[in-house]
PDB file of N, CA and C in Angstrom:
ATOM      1  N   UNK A   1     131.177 -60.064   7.382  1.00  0.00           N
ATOM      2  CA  UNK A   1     132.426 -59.720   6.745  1.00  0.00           C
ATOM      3  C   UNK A   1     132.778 -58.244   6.983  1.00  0.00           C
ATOM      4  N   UNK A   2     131.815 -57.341   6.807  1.00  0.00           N
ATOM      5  CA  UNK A   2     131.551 -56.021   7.248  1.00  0.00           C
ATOM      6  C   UNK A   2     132.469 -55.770   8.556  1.00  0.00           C
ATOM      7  N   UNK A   3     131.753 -56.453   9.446  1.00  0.00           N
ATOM      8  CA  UNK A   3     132.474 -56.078  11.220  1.00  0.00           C
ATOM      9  C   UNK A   3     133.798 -56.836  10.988  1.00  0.00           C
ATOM     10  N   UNK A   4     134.353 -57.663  10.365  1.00  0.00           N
ATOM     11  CA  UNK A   4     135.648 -58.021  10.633  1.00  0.00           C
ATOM     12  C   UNK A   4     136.845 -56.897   9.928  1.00  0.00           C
ATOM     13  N   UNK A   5     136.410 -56.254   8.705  1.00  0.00           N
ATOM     14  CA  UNK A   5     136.783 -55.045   8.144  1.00  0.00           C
ATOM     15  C   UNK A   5     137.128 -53.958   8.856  1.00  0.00           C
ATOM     16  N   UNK A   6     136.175 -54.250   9.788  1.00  0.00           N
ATOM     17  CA  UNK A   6     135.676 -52.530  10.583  1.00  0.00           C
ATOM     18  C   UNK A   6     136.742 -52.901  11.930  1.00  0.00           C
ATOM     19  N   UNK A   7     136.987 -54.090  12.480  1.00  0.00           N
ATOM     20  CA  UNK A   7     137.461 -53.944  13.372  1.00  0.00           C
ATOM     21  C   UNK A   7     139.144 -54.005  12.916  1.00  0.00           C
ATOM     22  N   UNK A   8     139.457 -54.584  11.786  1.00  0.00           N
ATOM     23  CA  UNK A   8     141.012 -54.632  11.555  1.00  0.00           C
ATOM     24  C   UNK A   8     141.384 -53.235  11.245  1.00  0.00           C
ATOM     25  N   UNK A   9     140.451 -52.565  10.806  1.00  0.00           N
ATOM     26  CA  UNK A   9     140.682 -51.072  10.132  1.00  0.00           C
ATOM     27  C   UNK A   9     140.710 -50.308  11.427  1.00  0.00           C
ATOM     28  N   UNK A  10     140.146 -50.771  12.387  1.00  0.00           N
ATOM     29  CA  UNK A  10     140.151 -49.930  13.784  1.00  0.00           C
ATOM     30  C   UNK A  10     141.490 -49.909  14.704  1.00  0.00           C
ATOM     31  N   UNK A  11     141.509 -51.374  15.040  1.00  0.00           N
ATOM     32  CA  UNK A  11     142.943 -52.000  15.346  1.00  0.00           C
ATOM     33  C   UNK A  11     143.861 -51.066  14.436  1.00  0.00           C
ATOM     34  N   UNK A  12     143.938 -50.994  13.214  1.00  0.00           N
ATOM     35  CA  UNK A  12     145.327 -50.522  12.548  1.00  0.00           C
ATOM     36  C   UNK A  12     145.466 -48.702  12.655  1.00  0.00           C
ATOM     37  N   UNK A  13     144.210 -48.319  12.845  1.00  0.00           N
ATOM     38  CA  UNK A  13     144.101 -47.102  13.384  1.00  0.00           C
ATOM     39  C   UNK A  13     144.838 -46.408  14.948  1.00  0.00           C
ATOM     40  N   UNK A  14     144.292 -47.397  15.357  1.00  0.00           N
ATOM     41  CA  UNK A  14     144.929 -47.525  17.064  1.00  0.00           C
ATOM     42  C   UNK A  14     146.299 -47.894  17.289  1.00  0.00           C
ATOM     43  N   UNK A  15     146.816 -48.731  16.346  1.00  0.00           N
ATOM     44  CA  UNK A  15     147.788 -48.958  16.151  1.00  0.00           C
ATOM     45  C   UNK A  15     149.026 -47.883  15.491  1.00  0.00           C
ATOM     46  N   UNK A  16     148.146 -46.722  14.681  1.00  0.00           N
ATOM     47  CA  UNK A  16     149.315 -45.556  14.494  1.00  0.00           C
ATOM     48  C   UNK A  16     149.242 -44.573  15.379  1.00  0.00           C
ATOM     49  N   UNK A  17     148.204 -44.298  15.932  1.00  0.00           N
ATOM     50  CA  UNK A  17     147.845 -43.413  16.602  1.00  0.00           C
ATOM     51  C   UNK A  17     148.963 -43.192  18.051  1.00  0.00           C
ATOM     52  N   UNK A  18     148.880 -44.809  18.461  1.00  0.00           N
ATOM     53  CA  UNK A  18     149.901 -45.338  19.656  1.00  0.00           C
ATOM     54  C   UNK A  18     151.560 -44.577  19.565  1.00  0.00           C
ATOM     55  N   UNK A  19     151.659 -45.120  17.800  1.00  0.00           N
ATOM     56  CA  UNK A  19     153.387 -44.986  17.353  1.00  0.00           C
ATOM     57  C   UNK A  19     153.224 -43.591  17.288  1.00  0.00           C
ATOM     58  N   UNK A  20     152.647 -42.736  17.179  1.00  0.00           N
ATOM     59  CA  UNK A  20     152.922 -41.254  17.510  1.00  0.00           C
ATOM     60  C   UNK A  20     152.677 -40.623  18.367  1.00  0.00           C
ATOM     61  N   UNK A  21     152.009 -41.339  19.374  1.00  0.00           N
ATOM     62  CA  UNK A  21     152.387 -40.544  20.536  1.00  0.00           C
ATOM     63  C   UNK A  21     153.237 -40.837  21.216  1.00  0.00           C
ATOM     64  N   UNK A  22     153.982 -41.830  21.217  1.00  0.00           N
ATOM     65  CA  UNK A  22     155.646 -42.033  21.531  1.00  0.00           C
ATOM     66  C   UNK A  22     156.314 -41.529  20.697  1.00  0.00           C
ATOM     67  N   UNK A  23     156.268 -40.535  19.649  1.00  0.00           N
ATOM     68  CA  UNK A  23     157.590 -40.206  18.914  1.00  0.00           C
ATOM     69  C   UNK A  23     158.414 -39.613  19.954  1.00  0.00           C
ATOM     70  N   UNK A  24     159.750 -39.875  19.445  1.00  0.00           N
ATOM     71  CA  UNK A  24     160.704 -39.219  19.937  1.00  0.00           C
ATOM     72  C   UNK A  24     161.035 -38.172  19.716  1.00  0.00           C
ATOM     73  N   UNK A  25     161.051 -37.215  20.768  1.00  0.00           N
ATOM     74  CA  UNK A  25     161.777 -35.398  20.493  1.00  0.00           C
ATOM     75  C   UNK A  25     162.893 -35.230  19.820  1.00  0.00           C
ATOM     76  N   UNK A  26     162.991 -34.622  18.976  1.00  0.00           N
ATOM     77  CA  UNK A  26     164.695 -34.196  18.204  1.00  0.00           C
ATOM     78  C   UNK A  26     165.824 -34.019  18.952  1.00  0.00           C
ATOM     79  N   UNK A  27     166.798 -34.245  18.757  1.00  0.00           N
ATOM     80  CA  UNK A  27     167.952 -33.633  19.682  1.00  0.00           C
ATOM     81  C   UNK A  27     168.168 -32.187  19.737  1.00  0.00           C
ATOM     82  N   UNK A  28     168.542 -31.547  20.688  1.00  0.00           N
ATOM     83  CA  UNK A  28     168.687 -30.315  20.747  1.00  0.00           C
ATOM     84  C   UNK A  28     169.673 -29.680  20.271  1.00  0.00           C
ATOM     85  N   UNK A  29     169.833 -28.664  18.961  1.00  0.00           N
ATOM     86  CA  UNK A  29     171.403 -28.495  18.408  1.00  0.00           C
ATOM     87  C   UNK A  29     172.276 -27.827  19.690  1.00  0.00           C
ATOM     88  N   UNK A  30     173.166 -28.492  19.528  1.00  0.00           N
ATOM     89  CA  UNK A  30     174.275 -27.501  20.439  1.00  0.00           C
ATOM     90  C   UNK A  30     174.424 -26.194  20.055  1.00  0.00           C
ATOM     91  N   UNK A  31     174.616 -25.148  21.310  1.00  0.00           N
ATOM     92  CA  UNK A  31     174.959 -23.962  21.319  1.00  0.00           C
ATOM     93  C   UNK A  31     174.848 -23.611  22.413  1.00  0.00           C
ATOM     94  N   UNK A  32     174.788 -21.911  22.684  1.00  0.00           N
ATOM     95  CA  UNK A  32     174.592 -21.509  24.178  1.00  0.00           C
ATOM     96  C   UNK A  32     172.371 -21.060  23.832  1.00  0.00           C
ATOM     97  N   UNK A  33     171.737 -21.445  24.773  1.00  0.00           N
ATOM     98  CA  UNK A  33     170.527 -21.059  25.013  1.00  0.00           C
ATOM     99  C   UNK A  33     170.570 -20.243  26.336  1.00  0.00           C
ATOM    100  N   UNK A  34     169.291 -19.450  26.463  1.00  0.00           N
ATOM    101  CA  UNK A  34     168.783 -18.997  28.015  1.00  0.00           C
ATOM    102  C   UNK A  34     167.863 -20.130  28.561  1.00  0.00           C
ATOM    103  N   UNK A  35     168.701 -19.915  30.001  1.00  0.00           N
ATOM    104  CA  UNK A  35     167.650 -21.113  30.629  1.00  0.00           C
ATOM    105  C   UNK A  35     166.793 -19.985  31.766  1.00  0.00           C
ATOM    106  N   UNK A  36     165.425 -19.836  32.084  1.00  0.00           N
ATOM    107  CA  UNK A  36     165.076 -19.049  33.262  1.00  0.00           C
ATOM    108  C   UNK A  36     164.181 -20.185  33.920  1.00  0.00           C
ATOM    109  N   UNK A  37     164.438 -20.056  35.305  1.00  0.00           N
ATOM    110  CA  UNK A  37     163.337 -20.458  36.134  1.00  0.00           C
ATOM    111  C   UNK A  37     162.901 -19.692  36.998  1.00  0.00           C
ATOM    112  N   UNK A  38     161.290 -20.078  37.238  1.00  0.00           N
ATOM    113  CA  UNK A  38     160.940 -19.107  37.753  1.00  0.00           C
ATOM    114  C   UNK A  38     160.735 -17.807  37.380  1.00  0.00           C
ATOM    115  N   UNK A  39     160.983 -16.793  38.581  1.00  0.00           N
ATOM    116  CA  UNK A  39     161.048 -15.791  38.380  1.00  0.00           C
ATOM    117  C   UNK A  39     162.141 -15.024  37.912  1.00  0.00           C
ATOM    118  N   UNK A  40     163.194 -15.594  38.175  1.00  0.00           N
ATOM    119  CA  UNK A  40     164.586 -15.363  38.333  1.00  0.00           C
ATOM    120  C   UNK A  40     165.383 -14.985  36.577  1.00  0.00           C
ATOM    121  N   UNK A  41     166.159 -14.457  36.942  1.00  0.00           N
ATOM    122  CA  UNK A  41     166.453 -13.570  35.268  1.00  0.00           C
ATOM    123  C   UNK A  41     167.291 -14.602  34.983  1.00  0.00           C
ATOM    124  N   UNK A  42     167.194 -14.678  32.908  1.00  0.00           N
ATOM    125  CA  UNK A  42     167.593 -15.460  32.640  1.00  0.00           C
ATOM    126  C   UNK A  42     169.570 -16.192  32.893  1.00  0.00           C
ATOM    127  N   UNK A  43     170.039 -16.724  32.177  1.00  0.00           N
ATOM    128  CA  UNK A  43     171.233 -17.260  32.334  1.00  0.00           C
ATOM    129  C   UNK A  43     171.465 -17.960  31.333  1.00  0.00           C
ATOM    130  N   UNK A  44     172.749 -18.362  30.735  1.00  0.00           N
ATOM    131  CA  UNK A  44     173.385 -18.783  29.517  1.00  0.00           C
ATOM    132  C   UNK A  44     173.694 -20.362  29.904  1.00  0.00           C
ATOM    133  N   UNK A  45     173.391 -21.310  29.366  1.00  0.00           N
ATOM    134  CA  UNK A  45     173.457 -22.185  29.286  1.00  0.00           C
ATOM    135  C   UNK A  45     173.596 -22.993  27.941  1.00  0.00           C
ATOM    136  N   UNK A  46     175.034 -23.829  28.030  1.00  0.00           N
ATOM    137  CA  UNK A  46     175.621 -24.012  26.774  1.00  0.00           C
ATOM    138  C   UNK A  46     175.287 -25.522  26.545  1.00  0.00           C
ATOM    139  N   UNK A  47     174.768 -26.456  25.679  1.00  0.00           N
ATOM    140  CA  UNK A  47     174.196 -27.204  25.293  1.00  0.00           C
ATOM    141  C   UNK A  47     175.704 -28.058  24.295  1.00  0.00           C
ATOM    142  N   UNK A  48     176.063 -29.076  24.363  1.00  0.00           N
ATOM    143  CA  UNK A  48     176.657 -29.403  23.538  1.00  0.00           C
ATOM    144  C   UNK A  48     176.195 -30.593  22.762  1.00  0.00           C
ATOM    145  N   UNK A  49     176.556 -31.005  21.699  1.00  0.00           N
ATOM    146  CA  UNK A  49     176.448 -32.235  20.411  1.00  0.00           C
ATOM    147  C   UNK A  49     175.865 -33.251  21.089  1.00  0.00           C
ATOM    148  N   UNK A  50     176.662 -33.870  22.339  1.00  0.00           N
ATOM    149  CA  UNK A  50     176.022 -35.066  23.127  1.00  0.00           C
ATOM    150  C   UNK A  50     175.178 -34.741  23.919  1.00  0.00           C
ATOM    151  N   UNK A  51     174.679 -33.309  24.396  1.00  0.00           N
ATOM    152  CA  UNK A  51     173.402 -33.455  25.003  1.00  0.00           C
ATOM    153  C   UNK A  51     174.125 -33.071  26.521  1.00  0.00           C
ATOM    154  N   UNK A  52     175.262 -32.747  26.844  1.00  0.00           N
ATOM    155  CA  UNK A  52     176.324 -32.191  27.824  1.00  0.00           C
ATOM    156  C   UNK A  52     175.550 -30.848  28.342  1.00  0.00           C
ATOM    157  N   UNK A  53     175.251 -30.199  29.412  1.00  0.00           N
ATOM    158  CA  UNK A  53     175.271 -29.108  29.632  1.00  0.00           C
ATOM    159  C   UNK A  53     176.197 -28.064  30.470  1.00  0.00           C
ATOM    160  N   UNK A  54     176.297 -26.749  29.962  1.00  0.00           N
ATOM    161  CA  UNK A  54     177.675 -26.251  30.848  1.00  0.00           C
ATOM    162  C   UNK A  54     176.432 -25.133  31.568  1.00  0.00           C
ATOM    163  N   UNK A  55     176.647 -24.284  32.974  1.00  0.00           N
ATOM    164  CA  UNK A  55     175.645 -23.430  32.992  1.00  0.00           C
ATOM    165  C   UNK A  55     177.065 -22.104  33.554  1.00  0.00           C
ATOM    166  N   UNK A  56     176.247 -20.941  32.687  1.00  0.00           N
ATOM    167  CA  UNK A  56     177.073 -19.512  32.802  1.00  0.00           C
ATOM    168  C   UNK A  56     176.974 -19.602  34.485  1.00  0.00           C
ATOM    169  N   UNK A  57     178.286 -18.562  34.862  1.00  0.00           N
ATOM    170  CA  UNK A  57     178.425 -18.106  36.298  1.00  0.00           C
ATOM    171  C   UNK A  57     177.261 -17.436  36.824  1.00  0.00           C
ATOM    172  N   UNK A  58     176.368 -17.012  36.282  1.00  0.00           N
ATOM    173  CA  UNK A  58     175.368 -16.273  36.589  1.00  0.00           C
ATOM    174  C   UNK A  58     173.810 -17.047  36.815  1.00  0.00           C
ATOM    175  N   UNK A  59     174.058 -18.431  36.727  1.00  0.00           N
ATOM    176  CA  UNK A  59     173.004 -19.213  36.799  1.00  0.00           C
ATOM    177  C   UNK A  59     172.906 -19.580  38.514  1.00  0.00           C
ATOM    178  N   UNK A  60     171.793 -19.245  38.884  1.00  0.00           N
ATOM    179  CA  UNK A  60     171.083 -19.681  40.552  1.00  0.00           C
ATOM    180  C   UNK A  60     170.337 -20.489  40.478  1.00  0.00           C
ATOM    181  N   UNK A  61     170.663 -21.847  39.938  1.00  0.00           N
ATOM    182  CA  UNK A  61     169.928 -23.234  39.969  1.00  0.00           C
ATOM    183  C   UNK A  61     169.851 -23.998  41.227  1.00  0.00           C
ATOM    184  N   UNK A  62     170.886 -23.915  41.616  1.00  0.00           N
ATOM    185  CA  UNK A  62     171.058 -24.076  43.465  1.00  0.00           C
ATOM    186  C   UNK A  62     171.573 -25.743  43.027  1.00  0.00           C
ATOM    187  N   UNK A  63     171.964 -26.201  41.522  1.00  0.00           N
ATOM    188  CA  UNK A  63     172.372 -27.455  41.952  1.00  0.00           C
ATOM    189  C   UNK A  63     173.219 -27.375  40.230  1.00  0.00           C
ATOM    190  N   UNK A  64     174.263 -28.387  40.309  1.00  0.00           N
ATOM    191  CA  UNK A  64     174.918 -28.319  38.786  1.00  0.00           C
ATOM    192  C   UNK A  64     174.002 -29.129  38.018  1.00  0.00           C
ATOM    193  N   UNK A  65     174.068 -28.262  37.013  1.00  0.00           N
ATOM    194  CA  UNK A  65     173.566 -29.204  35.585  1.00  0.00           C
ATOM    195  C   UNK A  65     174.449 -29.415  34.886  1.00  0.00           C
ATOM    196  N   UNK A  66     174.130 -30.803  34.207  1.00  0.00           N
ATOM    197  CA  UNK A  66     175.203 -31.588  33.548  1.00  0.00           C
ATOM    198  C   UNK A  66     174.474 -32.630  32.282  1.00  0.00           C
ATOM    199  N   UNK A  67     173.419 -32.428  32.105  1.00  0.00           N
ATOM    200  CA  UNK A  67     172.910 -33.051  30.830  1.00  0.00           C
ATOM    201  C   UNK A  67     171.515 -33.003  30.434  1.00  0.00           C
ATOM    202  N   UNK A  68     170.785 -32.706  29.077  1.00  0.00           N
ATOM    203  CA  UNK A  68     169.962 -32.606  28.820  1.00  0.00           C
ATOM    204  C   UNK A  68     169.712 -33.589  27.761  1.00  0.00           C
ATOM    205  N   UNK A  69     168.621 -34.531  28.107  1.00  0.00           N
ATOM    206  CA  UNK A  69     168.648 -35.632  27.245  1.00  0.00           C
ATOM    207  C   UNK A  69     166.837 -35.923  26.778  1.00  0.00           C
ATOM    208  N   UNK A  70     166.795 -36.485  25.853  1.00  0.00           N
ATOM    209  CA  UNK A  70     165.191 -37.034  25.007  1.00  0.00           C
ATOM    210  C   UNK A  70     165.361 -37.888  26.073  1.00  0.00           C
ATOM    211  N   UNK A  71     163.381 -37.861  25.910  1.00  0.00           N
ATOM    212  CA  UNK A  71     162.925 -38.713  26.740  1.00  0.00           C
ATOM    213  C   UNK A  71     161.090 -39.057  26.364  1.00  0.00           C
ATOM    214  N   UNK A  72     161.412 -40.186  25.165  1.00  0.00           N
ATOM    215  CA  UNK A  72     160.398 -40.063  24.795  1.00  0.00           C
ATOM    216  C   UNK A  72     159.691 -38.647  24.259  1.00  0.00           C
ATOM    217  N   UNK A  73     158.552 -38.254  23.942  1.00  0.00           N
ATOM    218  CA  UNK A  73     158.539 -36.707  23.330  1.00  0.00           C
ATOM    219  C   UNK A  73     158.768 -35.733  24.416  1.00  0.00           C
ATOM    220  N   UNK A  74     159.784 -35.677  25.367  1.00  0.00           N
ATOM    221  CA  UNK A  74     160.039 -34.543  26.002  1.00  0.00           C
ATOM    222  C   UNK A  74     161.441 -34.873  26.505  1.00  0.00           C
ATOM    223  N   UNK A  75     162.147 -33.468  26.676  1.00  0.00           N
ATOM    224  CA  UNK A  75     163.267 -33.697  27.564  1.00  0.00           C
ATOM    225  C   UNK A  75     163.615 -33.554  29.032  1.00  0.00           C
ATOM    226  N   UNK A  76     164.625 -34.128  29.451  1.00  0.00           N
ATOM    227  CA  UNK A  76     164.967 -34.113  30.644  1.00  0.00           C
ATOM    228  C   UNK A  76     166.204 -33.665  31.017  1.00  0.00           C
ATOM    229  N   UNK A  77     166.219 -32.546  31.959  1.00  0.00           N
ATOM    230  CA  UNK A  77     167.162 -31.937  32.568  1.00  0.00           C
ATOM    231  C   UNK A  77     167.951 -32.434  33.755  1.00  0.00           C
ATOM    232  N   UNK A  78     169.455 -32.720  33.781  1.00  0.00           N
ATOM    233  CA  UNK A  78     169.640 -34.063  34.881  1.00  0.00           C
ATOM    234  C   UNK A  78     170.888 -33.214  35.525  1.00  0.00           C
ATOM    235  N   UNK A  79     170.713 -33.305  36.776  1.00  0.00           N
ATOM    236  CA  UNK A  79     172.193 -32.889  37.846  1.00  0.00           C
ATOM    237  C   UNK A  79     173.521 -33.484  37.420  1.00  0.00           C
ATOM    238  N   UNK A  80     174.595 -32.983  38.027  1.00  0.00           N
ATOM    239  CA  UNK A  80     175.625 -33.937  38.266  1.00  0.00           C
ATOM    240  C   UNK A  80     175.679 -35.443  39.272  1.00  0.00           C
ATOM    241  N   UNK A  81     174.753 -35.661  39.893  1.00  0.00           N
ATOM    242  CA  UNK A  81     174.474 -36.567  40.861  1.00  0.00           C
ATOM    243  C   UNK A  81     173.395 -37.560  40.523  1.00  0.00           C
ATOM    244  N   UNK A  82     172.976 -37.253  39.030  1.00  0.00           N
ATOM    245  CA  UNK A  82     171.968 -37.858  38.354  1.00  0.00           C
ATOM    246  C   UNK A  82     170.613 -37.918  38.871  1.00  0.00           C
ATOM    247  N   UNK A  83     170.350 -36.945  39.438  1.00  0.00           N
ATOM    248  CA  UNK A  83     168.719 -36.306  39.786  1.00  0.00           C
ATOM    249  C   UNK A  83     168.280 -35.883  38.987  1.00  0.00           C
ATOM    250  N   UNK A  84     166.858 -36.149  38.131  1.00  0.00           N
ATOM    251  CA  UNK A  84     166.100 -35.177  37.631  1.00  0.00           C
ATOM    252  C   UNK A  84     165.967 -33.835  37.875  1.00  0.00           C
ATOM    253  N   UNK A  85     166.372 -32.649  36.926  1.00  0.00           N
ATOM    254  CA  UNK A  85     166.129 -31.423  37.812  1.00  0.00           C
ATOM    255  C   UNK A  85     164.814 -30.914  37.341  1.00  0.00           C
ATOM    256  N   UNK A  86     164.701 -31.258  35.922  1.00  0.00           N
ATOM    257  CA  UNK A  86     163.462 -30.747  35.273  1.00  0.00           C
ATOM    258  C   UNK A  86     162.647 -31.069  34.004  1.00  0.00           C
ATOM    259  N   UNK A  87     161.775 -31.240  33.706  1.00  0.00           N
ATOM    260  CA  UNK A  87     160.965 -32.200  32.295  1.00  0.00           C
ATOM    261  C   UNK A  87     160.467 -30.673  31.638  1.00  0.00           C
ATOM    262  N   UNK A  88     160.824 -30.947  30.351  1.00  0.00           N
ATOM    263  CA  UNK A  88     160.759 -30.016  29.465  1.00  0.00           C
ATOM    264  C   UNK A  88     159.737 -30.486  28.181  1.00  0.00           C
ATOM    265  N   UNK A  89     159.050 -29.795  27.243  1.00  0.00           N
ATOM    266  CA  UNK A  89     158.237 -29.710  26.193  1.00  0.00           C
ATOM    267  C   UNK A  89     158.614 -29.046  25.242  1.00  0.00           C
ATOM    268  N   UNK A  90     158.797 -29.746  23.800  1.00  0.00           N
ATOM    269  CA  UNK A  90     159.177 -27.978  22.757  1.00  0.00           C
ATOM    270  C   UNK A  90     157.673 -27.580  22.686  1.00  0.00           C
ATOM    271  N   UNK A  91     157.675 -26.396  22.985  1.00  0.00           N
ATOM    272  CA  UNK A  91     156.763 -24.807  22.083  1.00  0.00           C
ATOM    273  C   UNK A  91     157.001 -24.321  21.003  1.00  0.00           C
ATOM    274  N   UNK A  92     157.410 -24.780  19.673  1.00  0.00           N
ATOM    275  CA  UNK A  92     157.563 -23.931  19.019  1.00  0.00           C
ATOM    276  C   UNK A  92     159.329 -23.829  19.263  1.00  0.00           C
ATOM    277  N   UNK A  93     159.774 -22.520  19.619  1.00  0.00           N
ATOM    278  CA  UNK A  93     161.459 -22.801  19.559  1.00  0.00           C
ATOM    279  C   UNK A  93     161.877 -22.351  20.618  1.00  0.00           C
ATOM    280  N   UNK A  94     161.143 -23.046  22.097  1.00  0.00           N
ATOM    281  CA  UNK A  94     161.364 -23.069  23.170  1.00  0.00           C
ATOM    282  C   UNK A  94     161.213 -24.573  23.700  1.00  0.00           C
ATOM    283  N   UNK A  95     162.265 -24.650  24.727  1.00  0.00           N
ATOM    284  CA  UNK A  95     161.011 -25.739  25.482  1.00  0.00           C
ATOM    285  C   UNK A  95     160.841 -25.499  26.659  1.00  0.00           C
ATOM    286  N   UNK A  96     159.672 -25.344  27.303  1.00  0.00           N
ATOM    287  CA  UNK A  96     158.747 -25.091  28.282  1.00  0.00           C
ATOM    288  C   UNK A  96     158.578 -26.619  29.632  1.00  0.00           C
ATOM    289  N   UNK A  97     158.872 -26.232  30.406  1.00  0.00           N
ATOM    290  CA  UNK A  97     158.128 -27.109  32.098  1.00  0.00           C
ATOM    291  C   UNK A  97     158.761 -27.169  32.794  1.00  0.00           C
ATOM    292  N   UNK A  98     158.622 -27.723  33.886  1.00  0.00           N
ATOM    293  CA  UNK A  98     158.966 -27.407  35.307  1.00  0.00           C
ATOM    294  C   UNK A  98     159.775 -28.525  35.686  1.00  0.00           C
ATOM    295  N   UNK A  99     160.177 -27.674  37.173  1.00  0.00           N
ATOM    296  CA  UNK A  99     161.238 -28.364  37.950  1.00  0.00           C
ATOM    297  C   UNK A  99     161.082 -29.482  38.706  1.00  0.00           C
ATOM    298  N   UNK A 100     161.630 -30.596  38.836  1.00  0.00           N
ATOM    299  CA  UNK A 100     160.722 -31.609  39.398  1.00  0.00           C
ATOM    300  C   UNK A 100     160.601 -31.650  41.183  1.00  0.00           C
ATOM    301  N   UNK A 101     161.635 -30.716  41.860  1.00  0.00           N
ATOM    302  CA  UNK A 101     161.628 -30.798  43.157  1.00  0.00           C
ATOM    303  C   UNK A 101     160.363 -29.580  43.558  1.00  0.00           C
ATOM    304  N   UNK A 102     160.428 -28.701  43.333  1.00  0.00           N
ATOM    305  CA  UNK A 102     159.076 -27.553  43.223  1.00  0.00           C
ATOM    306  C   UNK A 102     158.263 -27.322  42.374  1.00  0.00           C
ATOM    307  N   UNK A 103     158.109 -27.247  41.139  1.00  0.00           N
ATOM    308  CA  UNK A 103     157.485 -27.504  39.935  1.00  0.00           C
ATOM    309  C   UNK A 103     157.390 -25.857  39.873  1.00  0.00           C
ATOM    310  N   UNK A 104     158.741 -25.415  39.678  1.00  0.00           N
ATOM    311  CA  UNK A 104     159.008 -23.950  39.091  1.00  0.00           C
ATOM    312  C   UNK A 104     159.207 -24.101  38.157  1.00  0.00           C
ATOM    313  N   UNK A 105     158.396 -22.888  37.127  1.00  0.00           N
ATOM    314  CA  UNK A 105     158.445 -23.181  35.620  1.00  0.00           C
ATOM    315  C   UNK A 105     159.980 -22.717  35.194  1.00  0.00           C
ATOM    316  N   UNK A 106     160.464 -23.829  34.338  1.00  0.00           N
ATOM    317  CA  UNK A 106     161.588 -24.170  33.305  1.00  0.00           C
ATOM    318  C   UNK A 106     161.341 -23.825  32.153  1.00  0.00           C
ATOM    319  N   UNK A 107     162.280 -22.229  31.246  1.00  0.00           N
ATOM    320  CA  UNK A 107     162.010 -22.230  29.656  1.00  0.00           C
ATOM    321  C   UNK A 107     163.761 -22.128  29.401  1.00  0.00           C
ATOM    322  N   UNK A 108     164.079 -23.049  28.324  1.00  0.00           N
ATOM    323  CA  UNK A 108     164.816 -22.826  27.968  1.00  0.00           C
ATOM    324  C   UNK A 108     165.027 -22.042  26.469  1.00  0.00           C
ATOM    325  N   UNK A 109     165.238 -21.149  25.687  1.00  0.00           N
ATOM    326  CA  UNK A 109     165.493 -20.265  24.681  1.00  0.00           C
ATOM    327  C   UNK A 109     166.367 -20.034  23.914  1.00  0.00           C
ATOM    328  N   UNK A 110     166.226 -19.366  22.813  1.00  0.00           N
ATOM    329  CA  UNK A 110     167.653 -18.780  22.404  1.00  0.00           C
ATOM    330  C   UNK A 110     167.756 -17.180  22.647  1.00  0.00           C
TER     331      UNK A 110
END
């Protein structure tokens, strides 16, 4: 009776453990953030309600960005042509990672 205890209690363990590591990332509030990659100095990048992105004249991404969306616990940074440009992580009140064509590090900020 013991081991049948032990294993439903295990199962239901495994079973939350699973549902949180799929949580889903928060949405990102709209506003303007800094986006830097690389080495390259930062740039203003405006974030809107639906997850829309606009990028300042001063951004050298070498491609348009046009949406930043959840993706499972991380986000994803997407072209106008619907390419992945980059997978992101929150830090704290950044989110942090790289680009998916070079894997130049991506922080976006306030």
């Amino acid at each position: 009776m013991n081991k049948s205890r032990f294993l439903t209690l295990t199962f239901a363990l495994a079973l939350l453990g699973y549902g949180s590591a799929y949580a889903q990332a928060p949405a990102l509030a709209a506003g303007t953030y800094k986006l830097e990659i690389g080495s390259k100095a930062p740039c203003d990048l405006t974030v809107t309600a639906d997850g829309g992105v606009t990028q300042g004249a001063d951004c050298a991404t070498g491609t348009n960005l046009t949406k930043l969306s959840t993706f499972g616990s991380s986000y994803q940074l997407m072209s106008a042509s619907g390419e992945l440009y980059g997978v992101l992580k929150a830090k704290g009140d950044t989110l942090v990672g790289t680009t998916a064509a070079d894997q130049r590090k991506l922080v976006i900020s306030h």
